[in-house]
Short mmCIF file of C-alpha atoms and ligand atoms in Angstrom, two decimals:
data_model
loop_
_atom_site.label_atom_id
_atom_site.label_comp_id
_atom_site.label_asym_id
_atom_site.label_seq_id
_atom_site.Cartn_x
_atom_site.Cartn_y
_atom_site.Cartn_z
CA MET A 1 0.00 0.00 0.00
CA ILE A 2 1.42 3.36 -1.05
CA LYS A 3 0.21 6.64 0.37
CA GLY A 4 -0.24 9.72 -1.74
CA SER A 5 -1.10 13.33 -0.96
CA CYS A 6 -0.88 16.88 -2.20
CA CYS A 7 1.53 19.47 -0.85
CA CYS A 8 -0.89 20.92 1.74
CA GLY A 9 -2.44 17.61 2.82
CA ALA A 10 -6.02 18.48 1.82
CA VAL A 11 -5.95 15.57 -0.63
CA LYS A 12 -5.04 12.12 0.67
CA PHE A 13 -5.31 8.76 -1.05
CA GLU A 14 -3.77 5.31 -1.06
CA LEU A 15 -2.78 2.92 -3.80
CA LEU A 16 -3.59 -0.67 -2.92
CA ALA A 17 -1.04 -1.96 -5.41
CA GLU A 18 2.15 -0.61 -6.91
CA PRO A 19 1.50 1.17 -10.23
CA ALA A 20 2.09 -0.86 -13.38
CA MET A 21 4.11 1.63 -15.37
CA MET A 22 6.10 4.82 -15.00
CA GLY A 23 6.99 7.28 -17.73
CA THR A 24 8.17 10.86 -18.09
CA CYS A 25 6.57 13.31 -20.49
CA HIS A 26 8.56 16.27 -21.74
CA CYS A 27 5.70 18.10 -23.48
CA SER A 28 5.14 21.74 -22.63
CA ARG A 29 1.80 21.06 -20.93
CA CYS A 30 3.17 18.47 -18.50
CA ARG A 31 6.12 20.71 -17.83
CA LYS A 32 3.93 23.68 -16.96
CA ALA A 33 1.56 21.52 -14.93
CA GLY A 34 4.53 20.20 -12.97
CA ALA A 35 3.62 16.58 -13.56
CA SER A 36 6.23 15.24 -15.93
CA THR A 37 6.74 11.84 -14.31
CA ILE A 38 3.57 9.81 -14.19
CA VAL A 39 2.56 6.38 -12.95
CA PHE A 40 -0.37 4.40 -14.27
CA VAL A 41 -2.81 3.16 -11.65
CA LYS A 42 -5.88 0.96 -11.92
CA LYS A 43 -9.11 2.58 -10.79
CA GLN A 44 -9.80 -0.25 -8.33
CA ASP A 45 -6.40 0.29 -6.69
CA LEU A 46 -7.06 3.95 -5.87
CA LYS A 47 -8.61 4.43 -2.45
CA TRP A 48 -9.62 7.95 -1.43
CA ILE A 49 -8.88 8.92 2.17
CA GLU A 50 -9.99 12.55 1.99
CA GLY A 51 -10.20 15.65 -0.14
CA LYS A 52 -11.61 14.30 -3.42
CA GLU A 53 -13.85 17.41 -3.43
CA GLN A 54 -10.72 19.57 -3.16
CA VAL A 55 -9.52 18.35 -6.55
CA ALA A 56 -10.13 20.65 -9.52
CA LEU A 57 -9.93 19.66 -13.17
CA PHE A 58 -8.23 21.73 -15.84
CA ARG A 59 -10.11 20.84 -19.03
CA PRO A 60 -8.06 20.65 -22.19
CA THR A 61 -8.89 22.39 -25.45
CA ALA A 62 -8.47 20.55 -28.76
CA PRO A 63 -6.24 18.98 -29.99
CA TYR A 64 -5.40 18.04 -26.38
CA LYS A 65 -7.77 15.59 -24.80
CA TYR A 66 -6.50 14.78 -21.33
CA GLY A 67 -7.60 16.79 -18.33
CA ARG A 68 -5.23 17.73 -15.52
CA CYS A 69 -6.27 17.51 -11.91
CA PHE A 70 -4.81 19.61 -9.14
CA CYS A 71 -5.46 20.49 -5.51
CA LYS A 72 -7.60 23.63 -5.28
CA VAL A 73 -5.79 24.71 -2.14
CA CYS A 74 -2.10 24.26 -2.95
CA GLY A 75 -2.07 23.59 -6.69
CA SER A 76 -0.24 20.24 -6.51
CA SER A 77 -0.50 18.32 -9.76
CA LEU A 78 -2.39 15.07 -9.41
CA GLY A 79 -2.47 13.83 -13.01
CA GLU A 80 -5.80 12.38 -14.09
CA ILE A 81 -6.80 11.26 -10.62
CA LEU A 82 -10.53 11.95 -11.21
CA SER A 83 -10.57 9.82 -14.38
CA GLU A 84 -13.31 7.22 -14.82
CA GLU A 85 -11.09 5.06 -17.03
CA ASP A 86 -10.01 1.61 -15.77
CA SER A 87 -6.40 2.76 -15.75
CA PHE A 88 -5.07 6.32 -15.77
CA PRO A 89 -1.92 8.28 -15.03
CA ILE A 90 -1.34 10.21 -11.83
CA ALA A 91 1.62 12.42 -10.98
CA ALA A 92 4.40 10.38 -9.38
CA ASN A 93 5.21 13.55 -7.38
CA ALA A 94 2.05 13.00 -5.34
CA LEU A 95 3.21 9.66 -3.92
CA ASP A 96 4.63 9.65 -0.40
CA GLY A 97 5.81 6.06 -0.32
CA ASP A 98 8.72 4.77 -2.37
CA LEU A 99 8.35 2.47 -5.36
CA THR A 100 10.42 -0.36 -6.78
CA LEU A 101 9.21 0.82 -10.19
CA ARG A 102 11.62 2.91 -12.28
CA ASN A 103 11.02 5.25 -15.16
CA GLN A 104 10.41 3.15 -18.27
CA PHE A 105 10.17 5.71 -21.05
CA HIS A 106 10.43 9.35 -22.03
CA GLU A 107 7.76 10.76 -24.34
CA PHE A 108 7.56 14.02 -26.30
CA VAL A 109 11.34 14.25 -26.17
CA SER A 110 11.04 16.51 -29.22
CA GLU A 111 9.52 19.16 -26.92
CA LYS A 112 12.12 18.78 -24.18
CA PRO A 113 13.90 22.01 -23.27
CA SER A 114 17.65 21.90 -23.77
CA TRP A 115 18.30 22.69 -20.10
CA TYR A 116 17.01 19.27 -19.08
CA ASP A 117 19.31 16.32 -19.80
CA ILE A 118 17.89 12.82 -19.75
CA CYS A 119 20.18 10.84 -17.49
CA ASP A 120 18.67 7.37 -17.55
CA LYS A 121 18.59 4.59 -20.11
CA ALA A 122 14.82 4.48 -20.55
CA LYS A 123 13.45 4.42 -24.10
CA GLN A 124 12.81 7.77 -25.75
CA PHE A 125 9.96 8.72 -28.08
CA ASP A 126 9.43 11.95 -30.02
CA GLY A 127 5.69 11.81 -29.30
CA HIS A 128 3.49 9.22 -27.62
CA PRO A 129 5.24 5.87 -27.06
CA GLU A 130 4.78 3.42 -29.91
CA PRO A 131 4.18 -0.19 -28.99
CA SER A 132 7.37 -2.17 -29.54
ZN1 LIG B 201 -3.25 20.60 -1.47
ZN1 LIG B 202 2.93 15.69 -21.60
#
């Protein structure tokens, strides 16, 4: 069980299982939202402790289709934590507990600013990861 929370503690949740995948997105939206490294969780593994009503959703405009959730009080990025999909990404930053999982890919490397150097051996994709 892995605990997660926002910066101010208004939002608290637990993951009943370790996430299945971790990736880092270098697109300008993730960078500005402060949620570049994401983990994919299954809906059934996400248990709310408190503060679900403190989560706001930033709705995307086309061509973007994924909303971004954040704490209304402190602004912490929470990924797509309000998603109704079976599996969805949340910001790895929000997790309090450690993971054995490591970053598995970098996406939108074509949008990466030059001041950030990728220092791991994970696969890199110019856009969304292609199945290999
Ligand atoms: Zn907060
Ligand atoms: Zn992104």
